[in-house]
Amino acid sequence: MLTPRQRVILRQILSPPYIYRWAGLLTTVALMTGVTIVVLSDVGARQVLATGPAPAVAAAPAGLPARSGADAPARGMPGMARPAITPSLLTVTDTSTERPAVALTFDDGPTPQYTPEVLDILAENGVKATFCMIGNQALAHRDIVARVVAEGHRLCDHTMTHDATVGANAQDLMSEQLHRSRGSLSTVIDPPETIDYFRAPEGRWSPELDQVAAQTGMRPLGWSVDTLDWTQPGTGAIVASVQQSTHPGAVVLFHDGGGPREQTIEAVRQLVPWLKDQGYEFVFPS
Ligand SMILES: [Zn+2]
């Protein structure tokens, strides 16, 4: 029980003007706590965006297969780690690295005219890249797909027929395009290769397409440096676009199919040694 003196003090505290001061103090503390929580959760959300989602977050779309790149044995030549790719709706446009690293990607192959030449240049320089292949062409040129994998490069699903409207198709058509091309790519070689990435034809993504890709177990792969090599702007222009735009973590877009690619080949021949001279290492998108 309170003593008479304590009771007097309590009555003073609970009567004006003290009661107002207490109320003001408590309100201030409550507001500051609220602001702190909001700021901290915002920082947390930014970190997730910057570093890619944690596996628990990435598993959001229902039915995603639980897997990572780590479960696939490394093939081909050693030297480049396979990043653990988590199926996700977040499109990779820059590799998550602070190091001076760059990820080279080649679209629309494989083609007998150009892909072997690209592979020769990469091999001469001990460099790995990612090849976004069209399913029908992979079936027509299985030997090239096998060489790409044997030499330690990665495969990316670029749909069965390179139909740029796939993102606007109904879900089951989308799913069929991706499943068939992913299946074509993975079973052209034995044992089947893991296909971690999907790239929409012409970069025409749609939220539904991302969803289907993620449900198929693939990560949408974008780019941050577009060489525009498919417009055939001249070897010099392709070289310049990379030299001016490449930054640590850049994902660079080239094409080894879909039209005449002599300019691309010559540009890659110049750019790979140049990037090495600049101190860049070559990584897979992650
Ligand atoms: Zn393409």
PDB file of C-alpha atoms and ligand atoms in Angstrom:
ATOM      1  CA  MET A   1       0.000   0.000   0.000  1.00  0.00           C
ATOM      2  CA  LEU A   2       1.056   3.577  -0.595  1.00  0.00           C
ATOM      3  CA  THR A   3       2.132   5.790   2.268  1.00  0.00           C
ATOM      4  CA  PRO A   4       0.275   9.112   2.710  1.00  0.00           C
ATOM      5  CA  ARG A   5       3.307  10.926   1.236  1.00  0.00           C
ATOM      6  CA  GLN A   6       3.415   8.629  -1.812  1.00  0.00           C
ATOM      7  CA  ARG A   7      -0.299   9.178  -2.280  1.00  0.00           C
ATOM      8  CA  VAL A   8       0.234  12.962  -2.302  1.00  0.00           C
ATOM      9  CA  ILE A   9       3.009  12.633  -4.910  1.00  0.00           C
ATOM     10  CA  LEU A  10       0.852  10.342  -7.043  1.00  0.00           C
ATOM     11  CA  ARG A  11      -2.081  12.760  -6.857  1.00  0.00           C
ATOM     12  CA  GLN A  12       0.244  15.585  -7.954  1.00  0.00           C
ATOM     13  CA  ILE A  13       1.531  13.514 -10.894  1.00  0.00           C
ATOM     14  CA  LEU A  14      -1.976  12.641 -12.021  1.00  0.00           C
ATOM     15  CA  SER A  15      -3.291  16.209 -11.791  1.00  0.00           C
ATOM     16  CA  PRO A  16      -2.635  19.144 -14.167  1.00  0.00           C
ATOM     17  CA  PRO A  17      -0.176  20.318 -15.276  1.00  0.00           C
ATOM     18  CA  TYR A  18       1.876  17.133 -14.610  1.00  0.00           C
ATOM     19  CA  ILE A  19      -0.624  14.776 -16.217  1.00  0.00           C
ATOM     20  CA  TYR A  20      -0.338  16.743 -19.477  1.00  0.00           C
ATOM     21  CA  ARG A  21       3.439  16.567 -19.377  1.00  0.00           C
ATOM     22  CA  TRP A  22       3.317  12.788 -18.829  1.00  0.00           C
ATOM     23  CA  ALA A  23       0.852  12.385 -21.676  1.00  0.00           C
ATOM     24  CA  GLY A  24       3.068  14.511 -23.926  1.00  0.00           C
ATOM     25  CA  LEU A  25       6.164  12.504 -23.032  1.00  0.00           C
ATOM     26  CA  LEU A  26       4.445   9.134 -23.661  1.00  0.00           C
ATOM     27  CA  THR A  27       3.028  10.354 -26.987  1.00  0.00           C
ATOM     28  CA  THR A  28       6.509  11.501 -28.099  1.00  0.00           C
ATOM     29  CA  VAL A  29       8.050   8.130 -27.184  1.00  0.00           C
ATOM     30  CA  ALA A  30       5.269   6.271 -29.033  1.00  0.00           C
ATOM     31  CA  LEU A  31       5.706   8.423 -32.160  1.00  0.00           C
ATOM     32  CA  MET A  32       9.498   8.013 -32.190  1.00  0.00           C
ATOM     33  CA  THR A  33       9.175   4.237 -31.794  1.00  0.00           C
ATOM     34  CA  GLY A  34       6.736   4.150 -34.706  1.00  0.00           C
ATOM     35  CA  VAL A  35       9.029   6.229 -36.939  1.00  0.00           C
ATOM     36  CA  THR A  36      12.005   3.996 -36.066  1.00  0.00           C
ATOM     37  CA  ILE A  37      10.076   0.842 -36.991  1.00  0.00           C
ATOM     38  CA  VAL A  38       8.990   2.322 -40.335  1.00  0.00           C
ATOM     39  CA  VAL A  39      12.557   3.437 -41.197  1.00  0.00           C
ATOM     40  CA  LEU A  40      14.069   0.081 -40.260  1.00  0.00           C
ATOM     41  CA  SER A  41      11.533  -1.935 -42.244  1.00  0.00           C
ATOM     42  CA  ASP A  42      12.132   0.323 -45.278  1.00  0.00           C
ATOM     43  CA  VAL A  43      15.890  -0.299 -45.035  1.00  0.00           C
ATOM     44  CA  GLY A  44      15.198  -4.028 -44.783  1.00  0.00           C
ATOM     45  CA  ALA A  45      13.023  -3.941 -47.896  1.00  0.00           C
ATOM     46  CA  ARG A  46      15.737  -2.068 -49.825  1.00  0.00           C
ATOM     47  CA  GLN A  47      18.306  -4.662 -48.814  1.00  0.00           C
ATOM     48  CA  VAL A  48      16.067  -7.454 -50.084  1.00  0.00           C
ATOM     49  CA  LEU A  49      15.688  -5.658 -53.417  1.00  0.00           C
ATOM     50  CA  ALA A  50      19.402  -5.012 -53.644  1.00  0.00           C
ATOM     51  CA  THR A  51      20.578  -8.489 -52.800  1.00  0.00           C
ATOM     52  CA  GLY A  52      17.748 -10.567 -54.152  1.00  0.00           C
ATOM     53  CA  PRO A  53      15.068 -12.117 -52.040  1.00  0.00           C
ATOM     54  CA  ALA A  54      15.769 -14.583 -49.319  1.00  0.00           C
ATOM     55  CA  PRO A  55      14.669 -18.097 -50.288  1.00  0.00           C
ATOM     56  CA  ALA A  56      11.571 -17.856 -48.124  1.00  0.00           C
ATOM     57  CA  VAL A  57      10.506 -14.671 -49.941  1.00  0.00           C
ATOM     58  CA  ALA A  58      11.358 -16.065 -53.363  1.00  0.00           C
ATOM     59  CA  ALA A  59       9.162 -19.069 -52.743  1.00  0.00           C
ATOM     60  CA  ALA A  60       6.103 -16.815 -52.845  1.00  0.00           C
ATOM     61  CA  PRO A  61       4.585 -18.042 -56.135  1.00  0.00           C
ATOM     62  CA  ALA A  62       2.739 -21.220 -55.314  1.00  0.00           C
ATOM     63  CA  GLY A  63       4.196 -24.448 -56.563  1.00  0.00           C
ATOM     64  CA  LEU A  64       7.756 -23.259 -57.158  1.00  0.00           C
ATOM     65  CA  PRO A  65      10.127 -26.174 -57.126  1.00  0.00           C
ATOM     66  CA  ALA A  66      12.533 -25.953 -54.207  1.00  0.00           C
ATOM     67  CA  ARG A  67      15.912 -25.981 -55.852  1.00  0.00           C
ATOM     68  CA  SER A  68      19.054 -23.993 -56.323  1.00  0.00           C
ATOM     69  CA  GLY A  69      21.975 -24.006 -58.695  1.00  0.00           C
ATOM     70  CA  ALA A  70      24.021 -25.671 -55.997  1.00  0.00           C
ATOM     71  CA  ASP A  71      22.226 -28.986 -56.514  1.00  0.00           C
ATOM     72  CA  ALA A  72      23.492 -29.259 -60.067  1.00  0.00           C
ATOM     73  CA  PRO A  73      26.977 -30.660 -60.448  1.00  0.00           C
ATOM     74  CA  ALA A  74      29.412 -28.314 -62.165  1.00  0.00           C
ATOM     75  CA  ARG A  75      30.210 -29.367 -65.679  1.00  0.00           C
ATOM     76  CA  GLY A  76      32.946 -28.669 -68.144  1.00  0.00           C
ATOM     77  CA  MET A  77      35.986 -26.605 -67.464  1.00  0.00           C
ATOM     78  CA  PRO A  78      36.502 -25.445 -63.900  1.00  0.00           C
ATOM     79  CA  GLY A  79      37.072 -21.855 -62.967  1.00  0.00           C
ATOM     80  CA  MET A  80      33.663 -20.259 -62.624  1.00  0.00           C
ATOM     81  CA  ALA A  81      31.283 -20.987 -59.816  1.00  0.00           C
ATOM     82  CA  ARG A  82      27.676 -21.619 -60.681  1.00  0.00           C
ATOM     83  CA  PRO A  83      25.687 -19.098 -58.710  1.00  0.00           C
ATOM     84  CA  ALA A  84      22.776 -20.391 -56.689  1.00  0.00           C
ATOM     85  CA  ILE A  85      19.877 -19.136 -58.769  1.00  0.00           C
ATOM     86  CA  THR A  86      16.626 -18.821 -56.913  1.00  0.00           C
ATOM     87  CA  PRO A  87      13.503 -18.843 -59.060  1.00  0.00           C
ATOM     88  CA  SER A  88      12.064 -15.422 -58.563  1.00  0.00           C
ATOM     89  CA  LEU A  89       9.947 -12.763 -60.163  1.00  0.00           C
ATOM     90  CA  LEU A  90      12.779 -10.278 -59.845  1.00  0.00           C
ATOM     91  CA  THR A  91      14.481  -9.848 -63.188  1.00  0.00           C
ATOM     92  CA  VAL A  92      18.263  -9.998 -63.090  1.00  0.00           C
ATOM     93  CA  THR A  93      19.590  -6.943 -64.886  1.00  0.00           C
ATOM     94  CA  ASP A  94      22.822  -6.528 -62.977  1.00  0.00           C
ATOM     95  CA  THR A  95      24.743  -9.287 -61.304  1.00  0.00           C
ATOM     96  CA  SER A  96      24.822  -8.760 -57.568  1.00  0.00           C
ATOM     97  CA  THR A  97      28.488  -8.093 -57.072  1.00  0.00           C
ATOM     98  CA  GLU A  98      30.608  -5.245 -55.847  1.00  0.00           C
ATOM     99  CA  ARG A  99      33.589  -6.654 -57.713  1.00  0.00           C
ATOM    100  CA  PRO A 100      34.516  -5.487 -61.206  1.00  0.00           C
ATOM    101  CA  ALA A 101      32.654  -8.349 -62.823  1.00  0.00           C
ATOM    102  CA  VAL A 102      30.623  -8.604 -65.985  1.00  0.00           C
ATOM    103  CA  ALA A 103      28.202 -11.222 -67.340  1.00  0.00           C
ATOM    104  CA  LEU A 104      28.217 -11.714 -71.113  1.00  0.00           C
ATOM    105  CA  THR A 105      24.999 -13.053 -72.626  1.00  0.00           C
ATOM    106  CA  PHE A 106      24.321 -14.207 -76.198  1.00  0.00           C
ATOM    107  CA  ASP A 107      20.794 -14.462 -77.599  1.00  0.00           C
ATOM    108  CA  ASP A 108      19.006 -16.189 -80.485  1.00  0.00           C
ATOM    109  CA  GLY A 109      21.431 -19.064 -81.072  1.00  0.00           C
ATOM    110  CA  PRO A 110      22.660 -21.596 -81.420  1.00  0.00           C
ATOM    111  CA  THR A 111      23.741 -21.031 -85.015  1.00  0.00           C
ATOM    112  CA  PRO A 112      26.428 -22.995 -86.848  1.00  0.00           C
ATOM    113  CA  GLN A 113      27.655 -19.759 -88.477  1.00  0.00           C
ATOM    114  CA  TYR A 114      28.349 -17.777 -85.302  1.00  0.00           C
ATOM    115  CA  THR A 115      28.071 -19.700 -82.038  1.00  0.00           C
ATOM    116  CA  PRO A 116      31.246 -21.788 -82.585  1.00  0.00           C
ATOM    117  CA  GLU A 117      33.182 -18.595 -83.338  1.00  0.00           C
ATOM    118  CA  VAL A 118      31.942 -17.016 -80.111  1.00  0.00           C
ATOM    119  CA  LEU A 119      32.915 -20.178 -78.239  1.00  0.00           C
ATOM    120  CA  ASP A 120      36.400 -20.090 -79.782  1.00  0.00           C
ATOM    121  CA  ILE A 121      36.947 -16.497 -78.624  1.00  0.00           C
ATOM    122  CA  LEU A 122      35.665 -17.255 -75.126  1.00  0.00           C
ATOM    123  CA  ALA A 123      37.856 -20.368 -74.901  1.00  0.00           C
ATOM    124  CA  GLU A 124      40.965 -18.502 -76.075  1.00  0.00           C
ATOM    125  CA  ASN A 125      40.420 -16.039 -73.259  1.00  0.00           C
ATOM    126  CA  GLY A 126      39.299 -18.530 -70.629  1.00  0.00           C
ATOM    127  CA  VAL A 127      35.978 -16.722 -70.264  1.00  0.00           C
ATOM    128  CA  LYS A 128      32.474 -18.049 -69.601  1.00  0.00           C
ATOM    129  CA  ALA A 129      29.143 -16.671 -70.797  1.00  0.00           C
ATOM    130  CA  THR A 130      25.427 -17.383 -70.792  1.00  0.00           C
ATOM    131  CA  PHE A 131      23.622 -18.445 -73.979  1.00  0.00           C
ATOM    132  CA  CYS A 132      19.911 -17.672 -74.322  1.00  0.00           C
ATOM    133  CA  MET A 133      18.888 -20.285 -76.853  1.00  0.00           C
ATOM    134  CA  ILE A 134      15.795 -20.765 -78.949  1.00  0.00           C
ATOM    135  CA  GLY A 135      14.403 -24.265 -78.407  1.00  0.00           C
ATOM    136  CA  ASN A 136      13.893 -25.137 -82.084  1.00  0.00           C
ATOM    137  CA  GLN A 137      17.449 -24.153 -82.919  1.00  0.00           C
ATOM    138  CA  ALA A 138      18.808 -26.094 -79.987  1.00  0.00           C
ATOM    139  CA  LEU A 139      17.059 -29.194 -81.362  1.00  0.00           C
ATOM    140  CA  ALA A 140      18.520 -28.520 -84.817  1.00  0.00           C
ATOM    141  CA  HIS A 141      22.068 -27.984 -83.517  1.00  0.00           C
ATOM    142  CA  ARG A 142      22.439 -30.337 -80.580  1.00  0.00           C
ATOM    143  CA  ASP A 143      26.184 -30.605 -81.080  1.00  0.00           C
ATOM    144  CA  ILE A 144      26.615 -26.880 -80.472  1.00  0.00           C
ATOM    145  CA  VAL A 145      24.472 -26.986 -77.340  1.00  0.00           C
ATOM    146  CA  ALA A 146      26.574 -29.871 -76.094  1.00  0.00           C
ATOM    147  CA  ARG A 147      29.768 -27.887 -76.771  1.00  0.00           C
ATOM    148  CA  VAL A 148      28.406 -24.809 -74.958  1.00  0.00           C
ATOM    149  CA  VAL A 149      27.688 -26.896 -71.875  1.00  0.00           C
ATOM    150  CA  ALA A 150      30.878 -28.969 -72.093  1.00  0.00           C
ATOM    151  CA  GLU A 151      32.931 -25.777 -72.112  1.00  0.00           C
ATOM    152  CA  GLY A 152      31.344 -24.580 -68.901  1.00  0.00           C
ATOM    153  CA  HIS A 153      28.894 -21.972 -70.176  1.00  0.00           C
ATOM    154  CA  ARG A 154      25.321 -21.637 -68.963  1.00  0.00           C
ATOM    155  CA  LEU A 155      22.049 -22.027 -70.817  1.00  0.00           C
ATOM    156  CA  CYS A 156      19.062 -19.715 -70.744  1.00  0.00           C
ATOM    157  CA  ASP A 157      15.595 -20.431 -72.142  1.00  0.00           C
ATOM    158  CA  HIS A 158      14.678 -17.967 -74.914  1.00  0.00           C
ATOM    159  CA  THR A 159      11.391 -19.744 -75.795  1.00  0.00           C
ATOM    160  CA  MET A 160      10.737 -22.395 -78.403  1.00  0.00           C
ATOM    161  CA  THR A 161      10.120 -20.173 -81.420  1.00  0.00           C
ATOM    162  CA  HIS A 162      11.160 -16.661 -80.344  1.00  0.00           C
ATOM    163  CA  ASP A 163       7.586 -15.485 -80.447  1.00  0.00           C
ATOM    164  CA  ALA A 164       7.806 -11.960 -79.027  1.00  0.00           C
ATOM    165  CA  THR A 165       4.084 -11.963 -78.241  1.00  0.00           C
ATOM    166  CA  VAL A 166       4.451 -14.867 -75.836  1.00  0.00           C
ATOM    167  CA  GLY A 167       4.058 -12.539 -72.862  1.00  0.00           C
ATOM    168  CA  ALA A 168       0.557 -11.632 -74.032  1.00  0.00           C
ATOM    169  CA  ASN A 169      -0.534 -15.237 -74.582  1.00  0.00           C
ATOM    170  CA  ALA A 170      -2.796 -17.125 -72.280  1.00  0.00           C
ATOM    171  CA  GLN A 171      -1.065 -18.739 -69.349  1.00  0.00           C
ATOM    172  CA  ASP A 172      -1.150 -22.289 -70.743  1.00  0.00           C
ATOM    173  CA  LEU A 173       0.364 -21.251 -74.094  1.00  0.00           C
ATOM    174  CA  MET A 174       3.082 -19.347 -72.267  1.00  0.00           C
ATOM    175  CA  SER A 175       3.716 -22.291 -70.047  1.00  0.00           C
ATOM    176  CA  GLU A 176       3.937 -24.642 -73.038  1.00  0.00           C
ATOM    177  CA  GLN A 177       6.442 -22.397 -74.850  1.00  0.00           C
ATOM    178  CA  LEU A 178       8.681 -22.222 -71.816  1.00  0.00           C
ATOM    179  CA  HIS A 179       8.322 -25.858 -70.802  1.00  0.00           C
ATOM    180  CA  ARG A 180       9.027 -27.136 -74.307  1.00  0.00           C
ATOM    181  CA  SER A 181      12.052 -24.936 -74.868  1.00  0.00           C
ATOM    182  CA  ARG A 182      13.436 -25.577 -71.406  1.00  0.00           C
ATOM    183  CA  GLY A 183      12.876 -29.280 -71.943  1.00  0.00           C
ATOM    184  CA  SER A 184      14.548 -29.111 -75.372  1.00  0.00           C
ATOM    185  CA  LEU A 185      17.575 -27.365 -73.969  1.00  0.00           C
ATOM    186  CA  SER A 186      17.953 -29.550 -70.944  1.00  0.00           C
ATOM    187  CA  THR A 187      17.523 -32.889 -72.699  1.00  0.00           C
ATOM    188  CA  VAL A 188      19.696 -32.147 -75.729  1.00  0.00           C
ATOM    189  CA  ILE A 189      22.583 -33.068 -73.492  1.00  0.00           C
ATOM    190  CA  ASP A 190      22.995 -36.051 -71.255  1.00  0.00           C
ATOM    191  CA  PRO A 191      22.652 -35.853 -68.309  1.00  0.00           C
ATOM    192  CA  PRO A 192      20.078 -33.071 -68.582  1.00  0.00           C
ATOM    193  CA  GLU A 193      21.452 -29.624 -67.924  1.00  0.00           C
ATOM    194  CA  THR A 194      19.944 -27.250 -65.395  1.00  0.00           C
ATOM    195  CA  ILE A 195      18.314 -24.238 -67.030  1.00  0.00           C
ATOM    196  CA  ASP A 196      18.304 -21.453 -64.481  1.00  0.00           C
ATOM    197  CA  TYR A 197      17.361 -18.475 -66.611  1.00  0.00           C
ATOM    198  CA  PHE A 198      14.606 -17.340 -68.915  1.00  0.00           C
ATOM    199  CA  ARG A 199      14.828 -14.345 -71.233  1.00  0.00           C
ATOM    200  CA  ALA A 200      11.734 -13.003 -72.978  1.00  0.00           C
ATOM    201  CA  PRO A 201      12.077 -12.532 -76.761  1.00  0.00           C
ATOM    202  CA  GLU A 202      12.876  -8.873 -77.463  1.00  0.00           C
ATOM    203  CA  GLY A 203      12.805  -8.326 -73.725  1.00  0.00           C
ATOM    204  CA  ARG A 204       9.006  -8.150 -73.889  1.00  0.00           C
ATOM    205  CA  TRP A 205       8.197  -9.254 -70.380  1.00  0.00           C
ATOM    206  CA  SER A 206       4.810  -9.424 -68.795  1.00  0.00           C
ATOM    207  CA  PRO A 207       4.002 -10.129 -65.151  1.00  0.00           C
ATOM    208  CA  GLU A 208       2.298 -13.358 -66.235  1.00  0.00           C
ATOM    209  CA  LEU A 209       5.366 -14.453 -68.206  1.00  0.00           C
ATOM    210  CA  ASP A 210       7.623 -13.797 -65.219  1.00  0.00           C
ATOM    211  CA  GLN A 211       5.247 -15.847 -63.101  1.00  0.00           C
ATOM    212  CA  VAL A 212       5.285 -18.776 -65.518  1.00  0.00           C
ATOM    213  CA  ALA A 213       9.083 -18.631 -65.769  1.00  0.00           C
ATOM    214  CA  ALA A 214       9.404 -18.665 -61.991  1.00  0.00           C
ATOM    215  CA  GLN A 215       6.953 -21.554 -61.692  1.00  0.00           C
ATOM    216  CA  THR A 216       9.022 -23.414 -64.261  1.00  0.00           C
ATOM    217  CA  GLY A 217      12.010 -22.876 -61.988  1.00  0.00           C
ATOM    218  CA  MET A 218      13.747 -20.085 -63.887  1.00  0.00           C
ATOM    219  CA  ARG A 219      14.851 -16.561 -63.112  1.00  0.00           C
ATOM    220  CA  PRO A 220      13.960 -13.813 -65.596  1.00  0.00           C
ATOM    221  CA  LEU A 221      17.227 -12.595 -67.097  1.00  0.00           C
ATOM    222  CA  GLY A 222      17.381  -9.031 -68.336  1.00  0.00           C
ATOM    223  CA  TRP A 223      20.401  -6.916 -69.160  1.00  0.00           C
ATOM    224  CA  SER A 224      21.899  -3.564 -68.259  1.00  0.00           C
ATOM    225  CA  VAL A 225      24.109  -2.990 -71.313  1.00  0.00           C
ATOM    226  CA  ASP A 226      22.355  -3.312 -74.671  1.00  0.00           C
ATOM    227  CA  THR A 227      24.920  -3.374 -77.472  1.00  0.00           C
ATOM    228  CA  LEU A 228      22.156  -3.065 -80.112  1.00  0.00           C
ATOM    229  CA  ASP A 229      24.331  -5.394 -82.173  1.00  0.00           C
ATOM    230  CA  TRP A 230      21.227  -6.790 -83.903  1.00  0.00           C
ATOM    231  CA  THR A 231      20.810  -3.420 -85.664  1.00  0.00           C
ATOM    232  CA  GLN A 232      24.279  -3.962 -87.196  1.00  0.00           C
ATOM    233  CA  PRO A 233      25.536  -0.493 -86.262  1.00  0.00           C
ATOM    234  CA  GLY A 234      29.149  -1.408 -87.102  1.00  0.00           C
ATOM    235  CA  THR A 235      31.767  -3.204 -85.057  1.00  0.00           C
ATOM    236  CA  GLY A 236      33.093   0.102 -83.700  1.00  0.00           C
ATOM    237  CA  ALA A 237      29.688   1.120 -82.371  1.00  0.00           C
ATOM    238  CA  ILE A 238      29.185  -2.220 -80.624  1.00  0.00           C
ATOM    239  CA  VAL A 239      32.637  -1.989 -79.058  1.00  0.00           C
ATOM    240  CA  ALA A 240      32.024   1.615 -77.997  1.00  0.00           C
ATOM    241  CA  SER A 241      28.664   0.818 -76.412  1.00  0.00           C
ATOM    242  CA  VAL A 242      30.285  -1.738 -74.127  1.00  0.00           C
ATOM    243  CA  GLN A 243      33.332   0.384 -73.381  1.00  0.00           C
ATOM    244  CA  GLN A 244      31.149   3.344 -72.428  1.00  0.00           C
ATOM    245  CA  SER A 245      28.397   1.562 -70.529  1.00  0.00           C
ATOM    246  CA  THR A 246      29.931  -1.438 -68.799  1.00  0.00           C
ATOM    247  CA  HIS A 247      30.100  -1.155 -65.031  1.00  0.00           C
ATOM    248  CA  PRO A 248      30.711  -3.612 -62.197  1.00  0.00           C
ATOM    249  CA  GLY A 249      27.890  -6.138 -62.288  1.00  0.00           C
ATOM    250  CA  ALA A 250      26.792  -5.332 -65.840  1.00  0.00           C
ATOM    251  CA  VAL A 251      24.850  -7.920 -67.825  1.00  0.00           C
ATOM    252  CA  VAL A 252      25.769  -7.342 -71.474  1.00  0.00           C
ATOM    253  CA  LEU A 253      23.465  -8.338 -74.327  1.00  0.00           C
ATOM    254  CA  PHE A 254      24.882  -9.712 -77.595  1.00  0.00           C
ATOM    255  CA  HIS A 255      23.338 -11.914 -80.298  1.00  0.00           C
ATOM    256  CA  ASP A 256      24.878 -15.007 -81.878  1.00  0.00           C
ATOM    257  CA  GLY A 257      21.866 -15.638 -84.100  1.00  0.00           C
ATOM    258  CA  GLY A 258      18.831 -14.005 -85.689  1.00  0.00           C
ATOM    259  CA  GLY A 259      20.686 -12.385 -88.596  1.00  0.00           C
ATOM    260  CA  PRO A 260      24.170 -11.504 -89.831  1.00  0.00           C
ATOM    261  CA  ARG A 261      26.411 -11.315 -86.749  1.00  0.00           C
ATOM    262  CA  GLU A 262      29.900 -10.753 -88.176  1.00  0.00           C
ATOM    263  CA  GLN A 263      30.027  -7.370 -86.427  1.00  0.00           C
ATOM    264  CA  THR A 264      29.173  -8.976 -83.114  1.00  0.00           C
ATOM    265  CA  ILE A 265      31.876 -11.618 -83.514  1.00  0.00           C
ATOM    266  CA  GLU A 266      34.518  -9.004 -84.295  1.00  0.00           C
ATOM    267  CA  ALA A 267      33.350  -6.780 -81.429  1.00  0.00           C
ATOM    268  CA  VAL A 268      33.492  -9.676 -78.953  1.00  0.00           C
ATOM    269  CA  ARG A 269      36.972 -10.526 -80.236  1.00  0.00           C
ATOM    270  CA  GLN A 270      38.083  -7.003 -79.275  1.00  0.00           C
ATOM    271  CA  LEU A 271      35.989  -6.560 -76.152  1.00  0.00           C
ATOM    272  CA  VAL A 272      36.885  -9.669 -74.174  1.00  0.00           C
ATOM    273  CA  PRO A 273      40.612  -8.799 -73.978  1.00  0.00           C
ATOM    274  CA  TRP A 274      39.713  -5.153 -73.335  1.00  0.00           C
ATOM    275  CA  LEU A 275      37.447  -6.074 -70.418  1.00  0.00           C
ATOM    276  CA  LYS A 276      40.186  -8.284 -68.999  1.00  0.00           C
ATOM    277  CA  ASP A 277      42.660  -5.407 -69.303  1.00  0.00           C
ATOM    278  CA  GLN A 278      40.202  -3.226 -67.376  1.00  0.00           C
ATOM    279  CA  GLY A 279      40.319  -5.750 -64.544  1.00  0.00           C
ATOM    280  CA  TYR A 280      36.900  -7.283 -65.149  1.00  0.00           C
ATOM    281  CA  GLU A 281      36.266 -10.885 -64.280  1.00  0.00           C
ATOM    282  CA  PHE A 282      33.528 -12.802 -66.036  1.00  0.00           C
ATOM    283  CA  VAL A 283      30.604 -14.199 -64.053  1.00  0.00           C
ATOM    284  CA  PHE A 284      27.198 -15.770 -64.532  1.00  0.00           C
ATOM    285  CA  PRO A 285      24.188 -13.577 -63.761  1.00  0.00           C
ATOM    286  CA  SER A 286      23.006 -13.899 -60.177  1.00  0.00           C
TER     287      SER A 286
HETATM  288 ZN    ZN B   1      16.027 -12.867 -78.933  1.00  0.00          ZN
END
